[in-house]
Amino acid sequence: MIFFAVYLIVTALVFARLEIEIEGPHGWAEKLPTWRINNRWTRLFYGSRPLTGYHLWMQIFVLLMVHVPLVLQTANWSWAMELRVASFYVLFWIAEDFLWFVMNPAYGIRRFKREHIWWHAPHWWWVMPRDYWVFGILAGFAYAISWRI
């Protein structure tokens, strides 16, 4: 479990640095030359944020990459491993998103507040975005269950 957590933080940190290089101070691909879709389906998965081409392809790429160990060892595939991969994937995005703010010179931990982050603002619970709470709990549950099946 410690290796899982450390590896998760390291990969999220590296990816957050990459995203800071790409987006700069403009989160949620605000200034990137990419398409945007905002409809009832995208709101189901992204809340008030539009789905962007940048985010769609980035998320698919990471999803495929976290499955590489299972693809390379198909004989070892199991529902338990799939739950761990899913947990890692979800927790990775939460950690990466938070680290994007912490390490971004335009934000930092002091500006990690609802009033400074338009794409999280409508859905903020207490000290962090609702998504962190909801998906963090679901991912933690998936990880715990993976050790019991």
JSON list of N, CA, C and O in Angstrom, two decimals, residues 91-112:
[
{"chain": "A", "resi": 91, "resn": "LEU", "atom": "N", "xyz": [-7.48, 8.09, -8.26]},
{"chain": "A", "resi": 91, "resn": "LEU", "atom": "CA", "xyz": [-6.67, 8.82, -7.28]},
{"chain": "A", "resi": 91, "resn": "LEU", "atom": "C", "xyz": [-5.54, 9.60, -7.95]},
{"chain": "A", "resi": 91, "resn": "LEU", "atom": "O", "xyz": [-5.17, 10.68, -7.49]},
{"chain": "A", "resi": 92, "resn": "PHE", "atom": "N", "xyz": [-5.02, 9.06, -9.04]},
{"chain": "A", "resi": 92, "resn": "PHE", "atom": "CA", "xyz": [-4.00, 9.77, -9.83]},
{"chain": "A", "resi": 92, "resn": "PHE", "atom": "C", "xyz": [-4.53, 11.12, -10.28]},
{"chain": "A", "resi": 92, "resn": "PHE", "atom": "O", "xyz": [-3.87, 12.14, -10.14]},
{"chain": "A", "resi": 93, "resn": "TRP", "atom": "N", "xyz": [-5.76, 11.15, -10.83]},
{"chain": "A", "resi": 93, "resn": "TRP", "atom": "CA", "xyz": [-6.30, 12.41, -11.34]},
{"chain": "A", "resi": 93, "resn": "TRP", "atom": "C", "xyz": [-6.59, 13.39, -10.22]},
{"chain": "A", "resi": 93, "resn": "TRP", "atom": "O", "xyz": [-6.42, 14.61, -10.39]},
{"chain": "A", "resi": 94, "resn": "ILE", "atom": "N", "xyz": [-7.01, 12.91, -9.08]},
{"chain": "A", "resi": 94, "resn": "ILE", "atom": "CA", "xyz": [-7.24, 13.81, -7.94]},
{"chain": "A", "resi": 94, "resn": "ILE", "atom": "C", "xyz": [-5.92, 14.41, -7.49]},
{"chain": "A", "resi": 94, "resn": "ILE", "atom": "O", "xyz": [-5.81, 15.63, -7.32]},
{"chain": "A", "resi": 95, "resn": "ALA", "atom": "N", "xyz": [-4.92, 13.56, -7.29]},
{"chain": "A", "resi": 95, "resn": "ALA", "atom": "CA", "xyz": [-3.60, 14.04, -6.85]},
{"chain": "A", "resi": 95, "resn": "ALA", "atom": "C", "xyz": [-2.98, 14.96, -7.90]},
{"chain": "A", "resi": 95, "resn": "ALA", "atom": "O", "xyz": [-2.43, 16.02, -7.56]},
{"chain": "A", "resi": 96, "resn": "GLU", "atom": "N", "xyz": [-3.08, 14.58, -9.15]},
{"chain": "A", "resi": 96, "resn": "GLU", "atom": "CA", "xyz": [-2.50, 15.40, -10.23]},
{"chain": "A", "resi": 96, "resn": "GLU", "atom": "C", "xyz": [-3.16, 16.77, -10.28]},
{"chain": "A", "resi": 96, "resn": "GLU", "atom": "O", "xyz": [-2.49, 17.79, -10.42]},
{"chain": "A", "resi": 97, "resn": "ASP", "atom": "N", "xyz": [-4.47, 16.80, -10.15]},
{"chain": "A", "resi": 97, "resn": "ASP", "atom": "CA", "xyz": [-5.19, 18.07, -10.20]},
{"chain": "A", "resi": 97, "resn": "ASP", "atom": "C", "xyz": [-4.76, 18.97, -9.03]},
{"chain": "A", "resi": 97, "resn": "ASP", "atom": "O", "xyz": [-4.45, 20.14, -9.23]},
{"chain": "A", "resi": 98, "resn": "PHE", "atom": "N", "xyz": [-4.72, 18.42, -7.84]},
{"chain": "A", "resi": 98, "resn": "PHE", "atom": "CA", "xyz": [-4.31, 19.20, -6.67]},
{"chain": "A", "resi": 98, "resn": "PHE", "atom": "C", "xyz": [-2.87, 19.68, -6.83]},
{"chain": "A", "resi": 98, "resn": "PHE", "atom": "O", "xyz": [-2.57, 20.86, -6.57]},
{"chain": "A", "resi": 99, "resn": "LEU", "atom": "N", "xyz": [-1.97, 18.81, -7.26]},
{"chain": "A", "resi": 99, "resn": "LEU", "atom": "CA", "xyz": [-0.57, 19.19, -7.44]},
{"chain": "A", "resi": 99, "resn": "LEU", "atom": "C", "xyz": [-0.40, 20.24, -8.54]},
{"chain": "A", "resi": 99, "resn": "LEU", "atom": "O", "xyz": [0.52, 21.06, -8.47]},
{"chain": "A", "resi": 100, "resn": "TRP", "atom": "N", "xyz": [-1.28, 20.23, -9.53]},
{"chain": "A", "resi": 100, "resn": "TRP", "atom": "CA", "xyz": [-1.25, 21.27, -10.57]},
{"chain": "A", "resi": 100, "resn": "TRP", "atom": "C", "xyz": [-1.39, 22.65, -9.92]},
{"chain": "A", "resi": 100, "resn": "TRP", "atom": "O", "xyz": [-0.68, 23.59, -10.27]},
{"chain": "A", "resi": 101, "resn": "PHE", "atom": "N", "xyz": [-2.29, 22.75, -8.97]},
{"chain": "A", "resi": 101, "resn": "PHE", "atom": "CA", "xyz": [-2.48, 24.03, -8.27]},
{"chain": "A", "resi": 101, "resn": "PHE", "atom": "C", "xyz": [-1.31, 24.34, -7.35]},
{"chain": "A", "resi": 101, "resn": "PHE", "atom": "O", "xyz": [-0.80, 25.46, -7.34]},
{"chain": "A", "resi": 102, "resn": "VAL", "atom": "N", "xyz": [-0.88, 23.38, -6.58]},
{"chain": "A", "resi": 102, "resn": "VAL", "atom": "CA", "xyz": [0.19, 23.59, -5.60]},
{"chain": "A", "resi": 102, "resn": "VAL", "atom": "C", "xyz": [1.48, 24.03, -6.29]},
{"chain": "A", "resi": 102, "resn": "VAL", "atom": "O", "xyz": [2.15, 24.94, -5.82]},
{"chain": "A", "resi": 103, "resn": "MET", "atom": "N", "xyz": [1.83, 23.39, -7.41]},
{"chain": "A", "resi": 103, "resn": "MET", "atom": "CA", "xyz": [3.11, 23.68, -8.07]},
{"chain": "A", "resi": 103, "resn": "MET", "atom": "C", "xyz": [3.02, 24.76, -9.13]},
{"chain": "A", "resi": 103, "resn": "MET", "atom": "O", "xyz": [4.05, 25.23, -9.61]},
{"chain": "A", "resi": 104, "resn": "ASN", "atom": "N", "xyz": [1.83, 25.17, -9.50]},
{"chain": "A", "resi": 104, "resn": "ASN", "atom": "CA", "xyz": [1.68, 26.18, -10.54]},
{"chain": "A", "resi": 104, "resn": "ASN", "atom": "C", "xyz": [1.97, 27.57, -9.96]},
{"chain": "A", "resi": 104, "resn": "ASN", "atom": "O", "xyz": [1.29, 28.00, -9.02]},
{"chain": "A", "resi": 105, "resn": "PRO", "atom": "N", "xyz": [2.96, 28.27, -10.50]},
{"chain": "A", "resi": 105, "resn": "PRO", "atom": "CA", "xyz": [3.29, 29.60, -9.98]},
{"chain": "A", "resi": 105, "resn": "PRO", "atom": "C", "xyz": [2.12, 30.58, -10.01]},
{"chain": "A", "resi": 105, "resn": "PRO", "atom": "O", "xyz": [2.08, 31.51, -9.21]},
{"chain": "A", "resi": 106, "resn": "ALA", "atom": "N", "xyz": [1.17, 30.37, -10.88]},
{"chain": "A", "resi": 106, "resn": "ALA", "atom": "CA", "xyz": [0.01, 31.25, -10.97]},
{"chain": "A", "resi": 106, "resn": "ALA", "atom": "C", "xyz": [-1.02, 30.97, -9.86]},
{"chain": "A", "resi": 106, "resn": "ALA", "atom": "O", "xyz": [-1.93, 31.77, -9.67]},
{"chain": "A", "resi": 107, "resn": "TYR", "atom": "N", "xyz": [-0.88, 29.87, -9.15]},
{"chain": "A", "resi": 107, "resn": "TYR", "atom": "CA", "xyz": [-1.84, 29.51, -8.10]},
{"chain": "A", "resi": 107, "resn": "TYR", "atom": "C", "xyz": [-1.17, 29.33, -6.76]},
{"chain": "A", "resi": 107, "resn": "TYR", "atom": "O", "xyz": [-1.22, 30.18, -5.90]},
{"chain": "A", "resi": 108, "resn": "GLY", "atom": "N", "xyz": [-0.57, 28.18, -6.52]},
{"chain": "A", "resi": 108, "resn": "GLY", "atom": "CA", "xyz": [-0.02, 27.86, -5.21]},
{"chain": "A", "resi": 108, "resn": "GLY", "atom": "C", "xyz": [-1.14, 27.46, -4.26]},
{"chain": "A", "resi": 108, "resn": "GLY", "atom": "O", "xyz": [-2.32, 27.60, -4.56]},
{"chain": "A", "resi": 109, "resn": "ILE", "atom": "N", "xyz": [-0.74, 26.96, -3.12]},
{"chain": "A", "resi": 109, "resn": "ILE", "atom": "CA", "xyz": [-1.71, 26.45, -2.15]},
{"chain": "A", "resi": 109, "resn": "ILE", "atom": "C", "xyz": [-2.63, 27.57, -1.62]},
{"chain": "A", "resi": 109, "resn": "ILE", "atom": "O", "xyz": [-3.80, 27.33, -1.33]},
{"chain": "A", "resi": 110, "resn": "ARG", "atom": "N", "xyz": [-2.14, 28.78, -1.55]},
{"chain": "A", "resi": 110, "resn": "ARG", "atom": "CA", "xyz": [-2.96, 29.90, -1.03]},
{"chain": "A", "resi": 110, "resn": "ARG", "atom": "C", "xyz": [-4.12, 30.26, -1.95]},
{"chain": "A", "resi": 110, "resn": "ARG", "atom": "O", "xyz": [-5.12, 30.79, -1.50]},
{"chain": "A", "resi": 111, "resn": "ARG", "atom": "N", "xyz": [-3.97, 29.99, -3.23]},
{"chain": "A", "resi": 111, "resn": "ARG", "atom": "CA", "xyz": [-5.05, 30.31, -4.18]},
{"chain": "A", "resi": 111, "resn": "ARG", "atom": "C", "xyz": [-5.89, 29.09, -4.52]},
{"chain": "A", "resi": 111, "resn": "ARG", "atom": "O", "xyz": [-6.72, 29.15, -5.41]},
{"chain": "A", "resi": 112, "resn": "PHE", "atom": "N", "xyz": [-5.68, 28.01, -3.79]},
{"chain": "A", "resi": 112, "resn": "PHE", "atom": "CA", "xyz": [-6.50, 26.81, -3.99]},
{"chain": "A", "resi": 112, "resn": "PHE", "atom": "C", "xyz": [-7.81, 27.03, -3.24]},
{"chain": "A", "resi": 112, "resn": "PHE", "atom": "O", "xyz": [-8.07, 26.46, -2.19]}
]
